[in-house]
GROMACS .gro file of C-alpha atoms in nm:
model
  398
    1MET     CA    1  -5.414  -8.595  -8.792
    2ASN     CA    2  -5.160  -8.303  -8.661
    3TYR     CA    3  -5.231  -8.021  -8.433
    4GLU     CA    4  -5.026  -7.737  -8.332
    5THR     CA    5  -5.136  -7.555  -8.085
    6GLU     CA    6  -4.955  -7.217  -7.951
    7ILE     CA    7  -4.979  -7.172  -7.584
    8LYS     CA    8  -4.811  -6.848  -7.408
    9SER     CA    9  -4.679  -6.875  -7.051
   10ASP     CA   10  -4.871  -6.690  -6.779
   11LEU     CA   11  -4.549  -6.555  -6.661
   12GLY     CA   12  -4.466  -6.381  -6.959
   13ASP     CA   13  -4.214  -6.598  -7.069
   14ALA     CA   14  -4.161  -6.563  -7.460
   15SER     CA   15  -4.072  -6.920  -7.525
   16ASP     CA   16  -4.351  -7.103  -7.714
   17ALA     CA   17  -4.470  -7.465  -7.577
   18LYS     CA   18  -4.589  -7.694  -7.816
   19PHE     CA   19  -4.750  -8.014  -7.771
   20GLU     CA   20  -4.732  -8.287  -8.048
   21GLU     CA   21  -4.963  -8.561  -8.036
   22GLN     CA   22  -4.918  -8.880  -8.250
   23GLY     CA   23  -4.951  -9.241  -8.232
   24GLY     CA   24  -5.128  -9.192  -7.862
   25PHE     CA   25  -4.799  -9.008  -7.730
   26ALA     CA   26  -4.732  -8.638  -7.601
   27ARG     CA   27  -4.420  -8.499  -7.584
   28PHE     CA   28  -4.376  -8.200  -7.359
   29THR     CA   29  -4.109  -7.959  -7.473
   30THR     CA   30  -3.970  -7.641  -7.311
   31GLY     CA   31  -3.648  -7.468  -7.261
   32LYS     CA   32  -3.662  -7.419  -6.892
   33ALA     CA   33  -3.852  -7.730  -6.758
   34ARG     CA   34  -3.589  -7.958  -6.866
   35TRP     CA   35  -3.325  -7.758  -6.629
   36VAL     CA   36  -3.599  -7.777  -6.350
   37ILE     CA   37  -3.634  -8.166  -6.394
   38ALA     CA   38  -3.232  -8.209  -6.414
   39ALA     CA   39  -3.206  -7.976  -6.107
   40ILE     CA   40  -3.463  -8.176  -5.864
   41LEU     CA   41  -3.283  -8.524  -6.004
   42ILE     CA   42  -2.940  -8.401  -5.886
   43LEU     CA   43  -3.065  -8.282  -5.596
   44ALA     CA   44  -3.228  -8.623  -5.511
   45ALA     CA   45  -2.908  -8.809  -5.593
   46VAL     CA   46  -2.706  -8.581  -5.340
   47ILE     CA   47  -2.961  -8.672  -5.080
   48GLY     CA   48  -2.941  -9.018  -5.171
   49GLY     CA   49  -2.565  -9.029  -5.122
   50TYR     CA   50  -2.601  -8.878  -4.813
   51MET     CA   51  -2.826  -9.088  -4.664
   52LEU     CA   52  -2.616  -9.393  -4.767
   53MET     CA   53  -2.292  -9.221  -4.659
   54SER     CA   54  -2.466  -9.154  -4.342
   55GLY     CA   55  -2.588  -9.515  -4.249
   56GLY     CA   56  -2.286  -9.653  -4.356
   57GLU     CA   57  -2.056  -9.444  -4.073
   58THR     CA   58  -2.376  -9.550  -3.816
   59ALA     CA   59  -2.312  -9.879  -3.915
   60ALA     CA   60  -1.949  -9.869  -3.873
   61ASP     CA   61  -1.957  -9.707  -3.535
   62ASP     CA   62  -2.184  -9.960  -3.440
   63ASN     CA   63  -1.980 -10.218  -3.537
   64ARG     CA   64  -1.679 -10.072  -3.341
   65GLU     CA   65  -1.905 -10.015  -3.044
   66ALA     CA   66  -1.966 -10.385  -3.052
   67GLN     CA   67  -1.594 -10.509  -3.075
   68ALA     CA   68  -1.451 -10.252  -2.779
   69PRO     CA   69  -1.384 -10.486  -2.488
   70SER     CA   70  -1.543 -10.435  -2.176
   71ILE     CA   71  -1.355 -10.311  -1.885
   72SER     CA   72  -1.433 -10.314  -1.486
   73VAL     CA   73  -1.408  -9.982  -1.348
   74ILE     CA   74  -1.434  -9.826  -1.004
   75ALA     CA   75  -1.503  -9.478  -0.850
   76PRO     CA   76  -1.287  -9.499  -0.539
   77GLY     CA   77  -1.385  -9.166  -0.352
   78ARG     CA   78  -1.200  -9.026  -0.074
   79THR     CA   79  -1.148  -9.212   0.249
   80THR     CA   80  -0.973  -9.121   0.563
   81VAL     CA   81  -0.673  -9.305   0.618
   82THR     CA   82  -0.430  -9.323   0.923
   83GLY     CA   83  -0.065  -9.261   0.804
   84GLU     CA   84   0.143  -9.528   0.849
   85ILE     CA   85   0.526  -9.552   0.825
   86THR     CA   86   0.713  -9.901   0.813
   87ALA     CA   87   1.078  -9.890   0.926
   88THR     CA   88   1.337 -10.112   1.043
   89GLY     CA   89   1.603 -10.074   1.302
   90THR     CA   90   1.784 -10.238   1.606
   91LEU     CA   91   1.698 -10.274   1.979
   92ALA     CA   92   1.893 -10.144   2.266
   93ALA     CA   93   1.900 -10.036   2.614
   94ARG     CA   94   1.743  -9.664   2.653
   95ARG     CA   95   2.025  -9.570   2.908
   96GLU     CA   96   2.334  -9.825   2.892
   97MET     CA   97   2.549  -9.786   3.188
   98PRO     CA   98   2.919  -9.959   3.149
   99VAL     CA   99   3.076 -10.025   3.451
  100GLY     CA  100   3.446 -10.070   3.521
  101VAL     CA  101   3.701 -10.061   3.751
  102VAL     CA  102   3.711  -9.720   3.944
  103GLY     CA  103   4.041  -9.782   4.177
  104GLU     CA  104   4.404  -9.982   4.120
  105GLY     CA  105   4.197 -10.291   4.042
  106GLY     CA  106   4.356 -10.619   4.133
  107ARG     CA  107   4.263 -11.001   4.179
  108VAL     CA  108   3.879 -11.060   4.130
  109VAL     CA  109   3.786 -11.295   4.399
  110SER     CA  110   3.415 -11.313   4.361
  111VAL     CA  111   3.145 -11.223   4.126
  112PRO     CA  112   2.786 -11.250   4.294
  113VAL     CA  113   2.576 -11.143   3.998
  114GLU     CA  114   2.504 -11.311   3.643
  115GLN     CA  115   2.431 -11.164   3.316
  116GLY     CA  116   2.063 -11.106   3.275
  117SER     CA  117   2.011 -11.018   3.676
  118TRP     CA  118   1.837 -10.744   3.818
  119VAL     CA  119   2.006 -10.540   4.042
  120ARG     CA  120   1.948 -10.254   4.305
  121GLN     CA  121   2.165  -9.919   4.313
  122GLY     CA  122   2.483 -10.013   4.552
  123GLN     CA  123   2.452 -10.367   4.498
  124VAL     CA  124   2.812 -10.524   4.493
  125LEU     CA  125   2.885 -10.677   4.112
  126ALA     CA  126   3.253 -10.775   4.198
  127VAL     CA  127   3.467 -10.803   4.467
  128ILE     CA  128   3.853 -10.772   4.409
  129ASP     CA  129   4.124 -10.886   4.653
  130ARG     CA  130   4.233 -10.612   4.883
  131SER     CA  131   4.449 -10.799   5.156
  132VAL     CA  132   4.746 -10.555   5.100
  133GLN     CA  133   4.528 -10.252   5.154
  134THR     CA  134   4.372 -10.379   5.478
  135GLN     CA  135   4.715 -10.408   5.601
  136GLN     CA  136   4.760 -10.069   5.469
  137ALA     CA  137   4.476  -9.921   5.646
  138GLN     CA  138   4.545 -10.096   6.002
  139SER     CA  139   4.886  -9.944   5.960
  140ALA     CA  140   4.722  -9.618   5.902
  141ALA     CA  141   4.492  -9.681   6.194
  142ALA     CA  142   4.798  -9.710   6.420
  143GLN     CA  143   4.940  -9.406   6.302
  144ILE     CA  144   4.639  -9.225   6.422
  145GLN     CA  145   4.717  -9.379   6.784
  146VAL     CA  146   5.039  -9.293   6.777
  147ALA     CA  147   4.999  -8.910   6.688
  148GLN     CA  148   4.701  -8.927   6.901
  149ALA     CA  149   4.983  -9.009   7.197
  150ASP     CA  150   5.210  -8.735   7.063
  151ALA     CA  151   4.918  -8.507   7.106
  152ASN     CA  152   4.825  -8.588   7.434
  153LEU     CA  153   5.161  -8.566   7.562
  154ALA     CA  154   5.194  -8.258   7.428
  155GLN     CA  155   4.888  -8.101   7.575
  156ALA     CA  156   4.979  -8.229   7.919
  157ASN     CA  157   5.351  -8.080   7.896
  158LEU     CA  158   5.155  -7.739   7.830
  159ASP     CA  159   4.901  -7.780   8.093
  160ARG     CA  160   5.188  -7.825   8.340
  161ALA     CA  161   5.361  -7.528   8.220
  162LEU     CA  162   5.080  -7.306   8.235
  163GLN     CA  163   5.077  -7.375   8.605
  164LEU     CA  164   5.457  -7.292   8.685
  165VAL     CA  165   5.448  -6.976   8.500
  166GLU     CA  166   5.235  -6.808   8.778
  167ARG     CA  167   5.504  -6.906   9.017
  168GLY     CA  168   5.767  -6.787   8.743
  169PHE     CA  169   5.980  -7.129   8.723
  170VAL     CA  170   5.857  -7.102   8.308
  171SER     CA  171   5.925  -6.841   8.088
  172LYS     CA  172   5.670  -6.674   7.858
  173ALA     CA  173   5.914  -6.841   7.580
  174ASP     CA  174   5.881  -7.190   7.713
  175VAL     CA  175   5.477  -7.194   7.705
  176ASP     CA  176   5.494  -7.077   7.327
  177ARG     CA  177   5.717  -7.364   7.235
  178LEU     CA  178   5.476  -7.602   7.416
  179THR     CA  179   5.195  -7.445   7.241
  180ALA     CA  180   5.362  -7.493   6.900
  181THR     CA  181   5.447  -7.848   7.015
  182ARG     CA  182   5.101  -7.920   7.128
  183ASP     CA  183   4.928  -7.772   6.816
  184ALA     CA  184   5.160  -8.032   6.566
  185ALA     CA  185   5.052  -8.296   6.749
  186VAL     CA  186   4.710  -8.227   6.693
  187ALA     CA  187   4.782  -8.166   6.339
  188ARG     CA  188   4.955  -8.476   6.292
  189VAL     CA  189   4.676  -8.689   6.426
  190ARG     CA  190   4.415  -8.498   6.172
  191VAL     CA  191   4.684  -8.628   5.909
  192ALA     CA  192   4.660  -8.956   6.009
  193GLN     CA  193   4.304  -8.981   6.026
  194ALA     CA  194   4.283  -8.845   5.655
  195SER     CA  195   4.503  -9.084   5.539
  196LEU     CA  196   4.300  -9.378   5.683
  197ARG     CA  197   3.982  -9.221   5.552
  198GLU     CA  198   4.201  -9.223   5.194
  199LEU     CA  199   4.290  -9.595   5.244
  200GLN     CA  200   3.934  -9.673   5.345
  201ALA     CA  201   3.789  -9.476   5.076
  202ARG     CA  202   4.035  -9.673   4.798
  203ASN     CA  203   3.966 -10.012   4.959
  204ALA     CA  204   3.547  -9.933   4.907
  205ARG     CA  205   3.612  -9.905   4.519
  206LEU     CA  206   3.754 -10.238   4.522
  207ASN     CA  207   3.440 -10.344   4.531
  208ILE     CA  208   3.254 -10.264   4.212
  209VAL     CA  209   2.913 -10.163   4.271
  210ALA     CA  210   2.576 -10.084   4.037
  211PRO     CA  211   2.535  -9.704   3.953
  212SER     CA  212   2.156  -9.766   3.942
  213ALA     CA  213   1.920 -10.050   3.954
  214GLY     CA  214   1.873 -10.196   3.621
  215LEU     CA  215   1.915 -10.494   3.403
  216ILE     CA  216   2.263 -10.647   3.354
  217LEU     CA  217   2.335 -10.704   3.007
  218GLU     CA  218   2.689 -10.809   2.999
  219ARG     CA  219   2.926 -10.935   3.234
  220ASN     CA  220   3.284 -10.967   3.115
  221VAL     CA  221   3.474 -11.084   3.406
  222GLU     CA  222   3.530 -11.391   3.580
  223PRO     CA  223   3.687 -11.477   3.922
  224GLY     CA  224   4.056 -11.477   3.946
  225GLN     CA  225   4.104 -11.227   3.677
  226THR     CA  226   4.328 -10.949   3.728
  227VAL     CA  227   4.172 -10.614   3.632
  228SER     CA  228   4.288 -10.238   3.656
  229GLY     CA  229   4.152  -9.924   3.590
  230GLY     CA  230   4.104  -9.805   3.242
  231SER     CA  231   4.033 -10.152   3.127
  232GLN     CA  232   3.738 -10.240   2.928
  233PRO     CA  233   3.371 -10.241   3.113
  234LEU     CA  234   3.315 -10.521   3.338
  235PHE     CA  235   2.966 -10.488   3.298
  236ARG     CA  236   2.673 -10.334   3.094
  237ILE     CA  237   2.363 -10.208   3.275
  238ALA     CA  238   2.021 -10.141   3.136
  239LYS     CA  239   1.898  -9.851   3.387
  240GLY     CA  240   1.560  -9.941   3.481
  241GLY     CA  241   1.539 -10.207   3.235
  242GLU     CA  242   1.451  -9.984   2.986
  243MET     CA  243   1.448 -10.047   2.613
  244GLU     CA  244   1.411  -9.862   2.271
  245MET     CA  245   1.436  -9.944   1.911
  246LEU     CA  246   1.649  -9.722   1.683
  247ALA     CA  247   1.445  -9.710   1.368
  248ARG     CA  248   1.603  -9.589   1.045
  249LEU     CA  249   1.385  -9.351   0.832
  250SER     CA  250   1.420  -9.131   0.522
  251GLU     CA  251   1.459  -8.747   0.546
  252ASP     CA  252   1.085  -8.758   0.446
  253ASP     CA  253   0.956  -8.999   0.669
  254LEU     CA  254   1.140  -8.829   0.969
  255ALA     CA  255   1.013  -8.481   0.903
  256ARG     CA  256   0.636  -8.646   0.944
  257LEU     CA  257   0.703  -8.718   1.271
  258SER     CA  258   0.724  -8.593   1.583
  259PRO     CA  259   0.816  -8.704   1.967
  260GLY     CA  260   0.508  -8.856   2.116
  261GLU     CA  261   0.417  -9.065   1.790
  262THR     CA  262   0.293  -9.417   1.864
  263ALA     CA  263   0.437  -9.709   1.720
  264GLU     CA  264   0.403 -10.087   1.725
  265VAL     CA  265   0.735 -10.273   1.747
  266THR     CA  266   0.794 -10.620   1.650
  267PRO     CA  267   1.115 -10.814   1.720
  268ALA     CA  268   1.276 -11.065   1.477
  269GLY     CA  269   1.158 -11.399   1.558
  270SER     CA  270   0.867 -11.330   1.735
  271ASP     CA  271   0.464 -11.279   1.675
  272LYS     CA  272   0.445 -11.039   1.944
  273THR     CA  273   0.400 -10.669   1.918
  274PHE     CA  274   0.499 -10.407   2.153
  275SER     CA  275   0.368 -10.072   2.198
  276GLY     CA  276   0.625  -9.792   2.218
  277GLN     CA  277   0.653  -9.407   2.171
  278ILE     CA  278   0.898  -9.200   1.972
  279TRP     CA  279   1.078  -8.990   2.251
  280GLN     CA  280   1.339  -8.869   2.043
  281LEU     CA  281   1.434  -8.778   1.672
  282ALA     CA  282   1.789  -8.763   1.561
  283PRO     CA  283   1.898  -8.384   1.525
  284THR     CA  284   2.119  -8.509   1.196
  285ILE     CA  285   2.107  -8.693   0.888
  286ASP     CA  286   2.391  -8.987   0.766
  287ALA     CA  287   2.545  -8.834   0.493
  288GLN     CA  288   2.598  -9.160   0.328
  289ASP     CA  289   2.242  -9.337   0.314
  290ARG     CA  290   2.058  -9.020   0.371
  291GLN     CA  291   1.868  -9.172   0.699
  292GLY     CA  292   1.825  -9.039   1.062
  293THR     CA  293   1.709  -9.223   1.349
  294ALA     CA  294   1.381  -9.230   1.563
  295ARG     CA  295   1.407  -9.349   1.912
  296ILE     CA  296   1.100  -9.545   2.037
  297ALA     CA  297   1.117  -9.618   2.384
  298LEU     CA  298   0.980  -9.943   2.508
  299PRO     CA  299   0.883 -10.115   2.827
  300TYR     CA  300   1.118 -10.425   2.928
  301ALA     CA  301   1.000 -10.761   2.781
  302PRO     CA  302   1.215 -11.071   2.747
  303GLU     CA  303   1.154 -11.064   2.379
  304LEU     CA  304   1.304 -10.727   2.363
  305ARG     CA  305   1.686 -10.824   2.314
  306PRO     CA  306   1.902 -10.531   2.237
  307GLY     CA  307   2.121 -10.585   1.929
  308GLY     CA  308   1.839 -10.776   1.779
  309PHE     CA  309   1.639 -10.686   1.453
  310ALA     CA  310   1.276 -10.539   1.465
  311THR     CA  311   1.006 -10.359   1.270
  312ALA     CA  312   0.847 -10.059   1.359
  313THR     CA  313   0.485  -9.922   1.246
  314ILE     CA  314   0.439  -9.576   1.324
  315SER     CA  315   0.147  -9.372   1.321
  316SER     CA  316   0.185  -9.048   1.139
  317GLY     CA  317  -0.161  -8.865   1.161
  318THR     CA  318  -0.438  -8.889   0.911
  319LEU     CA  319  -0.481  -8.866   0.515
  320VAL     CA  320  -0.780  -8.798   0.283
  321ALA     CA  321  -0.733  -8.941  -0.045
  322PRO     CA  322  -0.841  -9.228  -0.297
  323ILE     CA  323  -0.737  -9.622  -0.219
  324LEU     CA  324  -0.699  -9.820  -0.515
  325PRO     CA  325  -0.653 -10.229  -0.522
  326GLU     CA  326  -0.301 -10.317  -0.632
  327SER     CA  327  -0.422 -10.429  -0.943
  328ALA     CA  328  -0.548 -10.083  -1.060
  329VAL     CA  329  -0.196  -9.912  -1.009
  330LEU     CA  330   0.074 -10.008  -1.301
  331SER     CA  331   0.443  -9.862  -1.319
  332ASP     CA  332   0.713  -9.753  -1.592
  333ARG     CA  333   0.978  -9.609  -1.642
  334GLU     CA  334   0.825  -9.277  -1.606
  335GLY     CA  335   0.668  -9.398  -1.260
  336ASP     CA  336   0.332  -9.510  -1.107
  337TYR     CA  337   0.037  -9.456  -1.326
  338VAL     CA  338  -0.366  -9.576  -1.383
  339PHE     CA  339  -0.607  -9.579  -1.667
  340VAL     CA  340  -0.933  -9.370  -1.626
  341ILE     CA  341  -1.181  -9.372  -1.872
  342ASP     CA  342  -1.304  -9.027  -1.998
  343GLY     CA  343  -1.663  -8.922  -2.102
  344ASP     CA  344  -1.616  -9.064  -2.457
  345ASN     CA  345  -1.537  -9.389  -2.294
  346LYS     CA  346  -1.164  -9.380  -2.403
  347ALA     CA  347  -0.874  -9.481  -2.169
  348VAL     CA  348  -0.651  -9.208  -2.045
  349ARG     CA  349  -0.344  -9.258  -1.899
  350ARG     CA  350  -0.273  -9.071  -1.536
  351SER     CA  351   0.012  -9.009  -1.313
  352VAL     CA  352  -0.016  -9.080  -0.976
  353THR     CA  353   0.183  -9.062  -0.675
  354THR     CA  354   0.121  -9.378  -0.414
  355GLY     CA  355   0.160  -9.332  -0.026
  356GLU     CA  356   0.112  -9.626   0.212
  357VAL     CA  357  -0.017  -9.966   0.143
  358THR     CA  358  -0.287 -10.054   0.388
  359SER     CA  359  -0.500 -10.340   0.407
  360ARG     CA  360  -0.778 -10.207   0.150
  361GLY     CA  361  -0.529 -10.076  -0.113
  362ILE     CA  362  -0.299  -9.840  -0.181
  363VAL     CA  363  -0.303  -9.491  -0.075
  364ILE     CA  364  -0.329  -9.240  -0.384
  365SER     CA  365  -0.184  -8.937  -0.231
  366GLN     CA  366  -0.165  -8.734  -0.561
  367GLY     CA  367  -0.307  -8.745  -0.919
  368LEU     CA  368  -0.663  -8.883  -0.838
  369THR     CA  369  -0.972  -8.661  -0.689
  370GLY     CA  370  -1.133  -8.985  -0.628
  371SER     CA  371  -1.453  -8.914  -0.841
  372GLU     CA  372  -1.263  -9.065  -1.184
  373LYS     CA  373  -1.358  -9.392  -1.331
  374VAL     CA  374  -1.036  -9.588  -1.291
  375VAL     CA  375  -0.955  -9.933  -1.472
  376LEU     CA  376  -0.976 -10.195  -1.212
  377ARG     CA  377  -0.765 -10.457  -1.393
  378ALA     CA  378  -0.600 -10.545  -1.749
  379GLY     CA  379  -0.499 -10.180  -1.752
  380GLY     CA  380  -0.129 -10.306  -1.879
  381PHE     CA  381  -0.302 -10.427  -2.164
  382LEU     CA  382  -0.471 -10.070  -2.280
  383THR     CA  383  -0.347  -9.817  -2.513
  384GLU     CA  384  -0.368  -9.473  -2.474
  385GLY     CA  385  -0.706  -9.337  -2.652
  386GLU     CA  386  -0.857  -9.712  -2.685
  387THR     CA  387  -1.234  -9.730  -2.678
  388VAL     CA  388  -1.380  -9.943  -2.397
  389VAL     CA  389  -1.696 -10.043  -2.266
  390PRO     CA  390  -1.673  -9.967  -1.899
  391GLU     CA  391  -1.839 -10.187  -1.632
  392LEU     CA  392  -1.847  -9.994  -1.289
  393VAL     CA  393  -1.811 -10.215  -0.996
  394LYS     CA  394  -1.845 -10.135  -0.617
  395GLN     CA  395  -1.501 -10.100  -0.421
  396GLY     CA  396  -1.368 -10.405  -0.297
  397GLY     CA  397  -1.632 -10.594  -0.568
  398GLU     CA  398  -1.538 -10.842  -0.869
   0.00000   0.00000   0.00000
């Protein structure tokens, strides 16, 4: 049996809705309903595809996260570091005095001191033969006696003449002549005396004496040797035994220092360390190697041998900066650098400027604030932008 019914839409749609019933099945036919169903199906497909794609990306991200390497990192912070400058140089006497022949010289008859001896000011270091000079001094002394005898005779003649002037036996002219003779004789006495003192002074200079107390560094004369004025120094003396180190420093290091800074000096071949103080900085820079000299005053010690090699560690104030282990600092043609991990867990290269190397690590003077996560080791195997899993460790930890 077939039924056909006409129903009008409440929405005032002019289309007809027809129900046909045949064999227990019903078919709904309408123009706009089919469009609504198609739109719903398309929307469901789009939502399903989006869900599927979103789930795939999340899985891929999780997979990449699982494959990212675990890297140890540290947050170095900032530490107050005592600045230190290491320099090398040679040891020398702070005030070295060369001692040579002052007079005309001669044959050396004795050398009563040895190299390494301590001497006082004025002590005789060497004696030169003075047999000829002694005879000359004796001759000059005799000349004084002769001149003195002439002067005495001239004075006696003048005294007698003055007594006879009153009686009229001697004229005024004779008195003047006798007075002049007496004055000339007295003058010759003074000349003879001056000649003797000159010879005595020359003879005294034949003894080579220490100009100041100190330590004899070199002895370049032996008995029997003939020496003369202008020859090489016979002795070298360190005044007061004071020593110093001539530390060679770069222009930058030299500019960071000032007189009065303390230093620890270790001579080559010795385990002992000696405390000293910078007492002078060179006012010039060597044009060849661009270095200057810091003179470090040192007290006497047997291990401090002039001419020897030494190493100095000089204090140069304090610095507040991060300190990193050596394994965290890398170098290439562009300079020193480290890897830091950013907020996205990606490795980022950071150029740094290194300072002193201390027992705790390398001081980073520029490039880091201390709050970064710095790769502790294996930085050489990382690439810029690589994703990692940072594991924070304490400074000095493993």
